[in-house]
Short mmCIF file of C-alpha atoms and ligand atoms in Angstrom, two decimals:
data_model
loop_
_atom_site.label_atom_id
_atom_site.label_comp_id
_atom_site.label_asym_id
_atom_site.label_seq_id
_atom_site.Cartn_x
_atom_site.Cartn_y
_atom_site.Cartn_z
CA MET A 1 -14.93 58.82 44.52
CA GLU A 2 -17.18 61.69 44.01
CA ARG A 3 -18.72 59.89 41.25
CA LEU A 4 -19.56 56.94 43.04
CA ILE A 5 -23.70 56.86 43.43
CA LYS A 6 -23.87 56.34 47.11
CA GLU A 7 -27.54 54.97 47.04
CA ARG A 8 -26.34 52.31 44.80
CA LEU A 9 -23.59 51.04 46.33
CA PRO A 10 -23.37 47.17 46.42
CA ARG A 11 -24.22 46.03 50.47
CA HIS A 12 -21.94 42.61 50.65
CA VAL A 13 -18.73 42.77 48.68
CA ALA A 14 -16.88 39.91 48.40
CA VAL A 15 -13.52 39.29 47.50
CA ILE A 16 -11.14 36.57 46.09
CA MET A 17 -7.60 38.08 46.23
CA ASP A 18 -5.75 36.55 44.33
CA GLY A 19 -1.44 37.03 43.06
CA ASN A 20 0.22 37.69 45.79
CA GLY A 21 2.96 34.40 44.79
CA ARG A 22 3.14 36.25 41.22
CA TRP A 23 3.87 39.28 43.34
CA ALA A 24 6.59 38.06 45.16
CA GLU A 25 7.95 36.32 42.28
CA LYS A 26 8.03 39.08 40.17
CA ARG A 27 10.79 41.20 42.33
CA SER A 28 12.42 37.93 43.34
CA LEU A 29 11.45 37.79 46.83
CA SER A 30 9.75 34.95 48.41
CA ARG A 31 6.03 34.12 48.33
CA ILE A 32 5.98 35.08 51.96
CA GLU A 33 6.94 38.66 51.75
CA GLY A 34 4.34 38.34 49.05
CA HIS A 35 1.26 37.46 51.55
CA LYS A 36 2.95 40.22 54.07
CA GLN A 37 2.30 42.84 51.81
CA GLY A 38 -1.35 41.49 51.34
CA VAL A 39 -2.15 42.47 54.41
CA LYS A 40 -1.17 45.61 53.72
CA ALA A 41 -4.04 45.56 50.92
CA ILE A 42 -6.61 44.09 53.52
CA ARG A 43 -6.36 46.98 55.17
CA ASP A 44 -6.75 49.79 52.95
CA THR A 45 -10.01 47.72 51.48
CA VAL A 46 -11.19 46.78 55.13
CA GLU A 47 -10.93 50.86 55.38
CA THR A 48 -12.19 51.69 51.97
CA ALA A 49 -14.89 49.31 52.41
CA ARG A 50 -16.51 50.74 56.20
CA ARG A 51 -15.89 54.73 54.83
CA LEU A 52 -18.30 54.32 51.92
CA GLY A 53 -20.47 52.36 53.76
CA ILE A 54 -20.33 48.82 52.61
CA ASN A 55 -22.76 46.53 54.72
CA VAL A 56 -20.72 43.31 54.82
CA LEU A 57 -17.32 42.37 53.36
CA THR A 58 -16.75 38.96 53.03
CA LEU A 59 -11.95 38.66 52.38
CA TYR A 60 -11.62 34.62 51.12
CA ALA A 61 -8.35 34.26 53.11
CA PHE A 62 -7.16 30.80 52.86
CA SER A 63 -9.18 27.86 51.44
CA ARG A 64 -9.40 24.52 52.55
CA GLU A 65 -7.22 23.31 49.39
CA ASN A 66 -4.19 25.53 50.76
CA TRP A 67 -3.50 23.20 53.53
CA LYS A 68 -1.83 21.32 50.52
CA ARG A 69 0.53 24.03 50.11
CA PRO A 70 5.06 24.14 51.71
CA LYS A 71 4.32 23.51 55.52
CA ARG A 72 6.47 26.75 55.63
CA GLU A 73 4.02 29.39 53.70
CA VAL A 74 0.85 28.17 55.68
CA THR A 75 2.50 27.81 58.54
CA ALA A 76 2.91 32.15 57.51
CA LEU A 77 0.04 32.36 56.28
CA MET A 78 -1.47 31.35 60.00
CA ARG A 79 1.06 33.10 61.71
CA LEU A 80 0.08 36.49 59.11
CA LEU A 81 -3.63 35.41 60.14
CA LYS A 82 -3.13 35.92 64.10
CA GLU A 83 -1.13 38.91 63.81
CA TYR A 84 -3.68 40.25 61.63
CA LEU A 85 -6.70 40.34 64.73
CA LYS A 86 -4.56 40.91 66.99
CA ARG A 87 -3.39 44.18 65.83
CA GLU A 88 -5.83 44.91 63.68
CA LEU A 89 -8.73 44.49 67.13
CA GLN A 90 -8.73 48.22 68.33
CA GLU A 91 -8.72 48.58 64.87
CA MET A 92 -12.06 47.00 64.58
CA LEU A 93 -13.63 48.17 67.61
CA ASP A 94 -12.66 52.30 67.18
CA ASN A 95 -14.75 51.55 63.49
CA ASP A 96 -17.58 49.77 64.69
CA ILE A 97 -16.66 46.81 62.74
CA ARG A 98 -17.77 43.31 63.30
CA LEU A 99 -16.05 40.42 62.94
CA VAL A 100 -17.06 36.40 61.46
CA ALA A 101 -15.36 33.65 60.21
CA MET A 102 -16.55 31.24 57.82
CA GLY A 103 -15.27 27.53 57.16
CA ASN A 104 -13.85 24.46 58.35
CA LEU A 105 -12.74 26.71 61.80
CA GLU A 106 -11.59 23.48 63.81
CA ASP A 107 -8.68 23.19 60.55
CA LEU A 108 -7.17 25.56 62.19
CA PRO A 109 -3.87 25.66 64.94
CA PRO A 110 -5.41 25.91 68.17
CA ASP A 111 -3.66 29.46 68.49
CA VAL A 112 -4.99 31.25 65.64
CA ARG A 113 -8.61 29.68 66.55
CA LYS A 114 -8.74 31.18 70.07
CA THR A 115 -7.36 34.27 68.98
CA LEU A 116 -10.23 34.35 65.95
CA ARG A 117 -12.42 33.68 68.36
CA GLU A 118 -11.72 35.89 70.36
CA THR A 119 -11.71 38.78 67.94
CA ILE A 120 -15.09 37.61 67.14
CA HIS A 121 -16.00 37.96 70.40
CA LYS A 122 -14.86 40.81 71.27
CA THR A 123 -16.47 42.71 67.81
CA ARG A 124 -19.87 40.69 68.54
CA SER A 125 -21.97 43.98 69.34
CA ARG A 126 -20.45 46.08 66.97
CA ASN A 127 -22.49 47.00 63.67
CA GLY A 128 -21.11 49.27 61.69
CA MET A 129 -19.88 46.72 58.76
CA ILE A 130 -19.62 42.93 58.69
CA LEU A 131 -15.86 41.27 57.98
CA ASN A 132 -16.64 37.93 56.84
CA LEU A 133 -13.35 35.92 56.71
CA ALA A 134 -13.32 32.40 54.97
CA VAL A 135 -10.82 30.37 56.55
CA SER A 136 -10.39 26.66 55.71
CA TYR A 137 -13.15 27.54 53.33
CA SER A 138 -14.01 25.61 50.61
CA GLY A 139 -17.42 26.11 49.08
CA ARG A 140 -18.57 22.58 47.97
CA ALA A 141 -17.79 21.70 51.75
CA GLU A 142 -20.39 24.16 52.43
CA LEU A 143 -22.79 22.39 50.72
CA LEU A 144 -22.46 18.78 51.64
CA ARG A 145 -22.57 20.59 55.37
CA ALA A 146 -25.77 22.02 54.90
CA VAL A 147 -26.94 19.19 52.53
CA LYS A 148 -26.17 17.06 56.23
CA ARG A 149 -27.52 19.23 58.26
CA ILE A 150 -30.81 19.13 56.11
CA CYS A 151 -30.76 15.38 56.28
CA GLN A 152 -30.70 15.86 60.51
CA ASP A 153 -33.60 18.03 60.82
CA ASN A 154 -35.21 16.29 58.37
CA SER A 155 -34.61 13.00 60.26
CA LYS A 156 -35.41 14.33 63.52
CA GLY A 157 -39.09 15.90 62.06
CA LYS A 158 -38.42 19.05 62.51
CA LEU A 159 -37.94 19.94 58.51
CA ARG A 160 -40.02 18.35 55.40
CA ALA A 161 -38.81 18.31 52.47
CA GLN A 162 -40.96 20.19 50.63
CA GLU A 163 -40.09 23.16 53.11
CA ILE A 164 -37.13 23.23 51.77
CA THR A 165 -36.97 26.31 49.79
CA SER A 166 -34.00 28.80 48.53
CA GLU A 167 -34.69 30.51 51.43
CA VAL A 168 -34.40 27.69 54.12
CA PHE A 169 -31.81 26.20 52.44
CA SER A 170 -29.47 29.51 52.93
CA ARG A 171 -29.88 29.25 56.39
CA TYR A 172 -27.98 26.02 56.33
CA LEU A 173 -24.50 28.39 55.38
CA PHE A 174 -22.51 29.63 56.68
CA THR A 175 -23.54 32.73 55.35
CA ASN A 176 -26.78 32.77 57.08
CA GLY A 177 -28.38 36.02 57.74
CA LEU A 178 -26.12 37.61 55.90
CA PRO A 179 -27.42 39.50 51.76
CA ASP A 180 -25.25 37.33 49.18
CA PRO A 181 -22.76 39.03 47.44
CA ASP A 182 -23.23 42.08 44.93
CA LEU A 183 -20.63 42.24 43.87
CA LEU A 184 -17.95 39.34 43.59
CA ILE A 185 -14.06 40.90 42.41
CA ARG A 186 -11.16 39.13 41.97
CA THR A 187 -7.44 39.69 41.46
CA SER A 188 -4.52 38.83 39.08
CA GLY A 189 -6.51 38.64 36.08
CA GLU A 190 -7.77 34.59 36.72
CA PHE A 191 -11.98 34.08 35.68
CA ARG A 192 -12.20 31.58 37.95
CA LEU A 193 -14.65 30.98 41.01
CA SER A 194 -12.29 28.80 42.66
CA ASN A 195 -14.27 26.70 44.73
CA PHE A 196 -15.75 30.31 46.71
CA LEU A 197 -19.74 31.03 47.46
CA LEU A 198 -21.05 28.71 45.35
CA TRP A 199 -24.33 29.09 46.21
CA GLN A 200 -24.38 32.73 47.24
CA ILE A 201 -23.22 33.97 43.96
CA ALA A 202 -26.14 33.37 41.94
CA TYR A 203 -26.96 37.20 40.98
CA THR A 204 -23.21 38.69 41.68
CA GLU A 205 -21.42 40.82 39.91
CA ILE A 206 -18.36 39.33 38.72
CA TYR A 207 -15.48 41.79 38.20
CA VAL A 208 -11.94 40.79 37.44
CA THR A 209 -9.40 43.53 37.73
CA ASP A 210 -5.27 42.50 36.44
CA VAL A 211 -3.83 43.97 39.73
CA LEU A 212 -2.37 42.28 42.37
CA TRP A 213 -3.46 41.46 45.39
CA PRO A 214 -0.51 43.00 47.19
CA ASP A 215 -1.17 46.05 45.45
CA PHE A 216 -4.61 46.53 45.25
CA ARG A 217 -5.60 49.56 47.05
CA LYS A 218 -8.43 52.14 47.45
CA LYS A 219 -8.44 53.42 43.71
CA ASP A 220 -8.87 50.07 42.54
CA PHE A 221 -11.24 48.96 44.45
CA ILE A 222 -13.39 52.68 43.72
CA LYS A 223 -12.92 51.32 40.43
CA ALA A 224 -14.66 48.01 41.11
CA LEU A 225 -17.69 49.80 42.11
CA LEU A 226 -18.14 52.46 39.44
CA ASP A 227 -17.89 49.11 37.01
CA TYR A 228 -20.80 47.61 39.21
CA GLN A 229 -22.21 50.78 39.35
CA LYS A 230 -22.33 50.64 35.89
CA ARG A 231 -24.32 46.83 35.41
CA GLU A 232 -28.26 46.57 34.95
CA ARG A 233 -28.80 43.69 36.94
CA ARG A 234 -31.66 41.88 35.43
CA PHE A 235 -31.79 38.86 38.09
CA GLY A 236 -33.39 36.69 35.03
CA LEU A 237 -36.30 39.20 34.28
CA THR A 238 -36.08 41.17 30.55
CA ARG A 239 -34.89 44.89 30.40
CA ARG A 240 -38.33 45.98 29.96
CA GLN A 241 -40.11 44.51 33.55
CA LEU A 242 -37.34 46.26 35.01
CA THR A 243 -37.68 49.63 34.22
CA GLY A 244 -41.39 49.00 34.16
C1 FPP B 1 -3.51 34.46 46.93
O1 FPP B 1 -2.27 34.48 46.36
C2 FPP B 1 -3.85 34.75 47.99
C3 FPP B 1 -4.00 33.97 49.04
C4 FPP B 1 -3.70 32.71 49.25
C5 FPP B 1 -4.98 33.99 50.52
C6 FPP B 1 -4.83 35.54 50.81
C7 FPP B 1 -4.23 35.70 51.76
C8 FPP B 1 -3.45 36.91 52.91
C9 FPP B 1 -3.69 38.61 51.80
C10 FPP B 1 -2.38 37.40 53.50
C11 FPP B 1 -3.00 36.66 54.83
C12 FPP B 1 -4.71 36.45 55.13
C13 FPP B 1 -5.00 37.63 56.70
C14 FPP B 1 -6.67 37.13 56.00
C15 FPP B 1 -3.99 38.19 57.07
P1 FPP B 1 -1.37 33.60 45.80
O2 FPP B 1 -0.69 32.83 46.87
O3 FPP B 1 -2.57 32.08 44.93
O4 FPP B 1 -0.82 33.81 44.60
P2 FPP B 1 -0.27 33.60 43.30
O5 FPP B 1 -1.57 32.20 42.97
O6 FPP B 1 0.50 34.56 42.76
O7 FPP B 1 1.08 31.72 43.15
#
């Protein structure tokens, strides 16, 4: 941890938490046990991010495609999400964490949606760190939603075609107001984006680790951050232009 350069920490870290099922299968446990252990990794990661002073942590908790999983698993994931929100509320308030969520939240069971809405409301004035949960999220659906809203604003005369810049487009996304992720971490060794933040990660540094999500702890997070700090982010420029 001492090796981390404080001034070069990412402002926004996004995580694809993958490998819960494999973690459980390796131990002949049910997949649900893997998700339960995954919640422990979430708590550890949120705590580390907050301690380090990272501004935004986005976690891919549930994709829109995940609804197609066996009903038992979906129900268990929804229950874990609700329990997590209830259990962690005080922790969030004590540590100045604001919870926000992105995705098709109307898809959630009413009780989970209510708990999510309440947690968002109760933490709304905290400003130490933003914890952004992606639930029932799909990057493509987010882009289509943005395009539809832009078309509506255009037909109402509120937005002209020539005014649609990258900045304007970004405002129509769920992540409106948040910086783009500087670092995307994916666990369990898969090199895929899985429909996550397709627009926002244009210049994001990607870090893939073989560690399965339930085993992901502070030391693994620090390793990812150290790797990130070794990278040269050029945003399309040449090295000479960057070093002046
Ligand atoms: C992927 O593992 C994990 C998920 C479906 C999302 C992560 C969910 C949790 C950590 C638990 C509940 C969430 C909250 C916010 C409390 P996988 O099942 O796809 O693993 P596999 O690829 O090994 O099968």
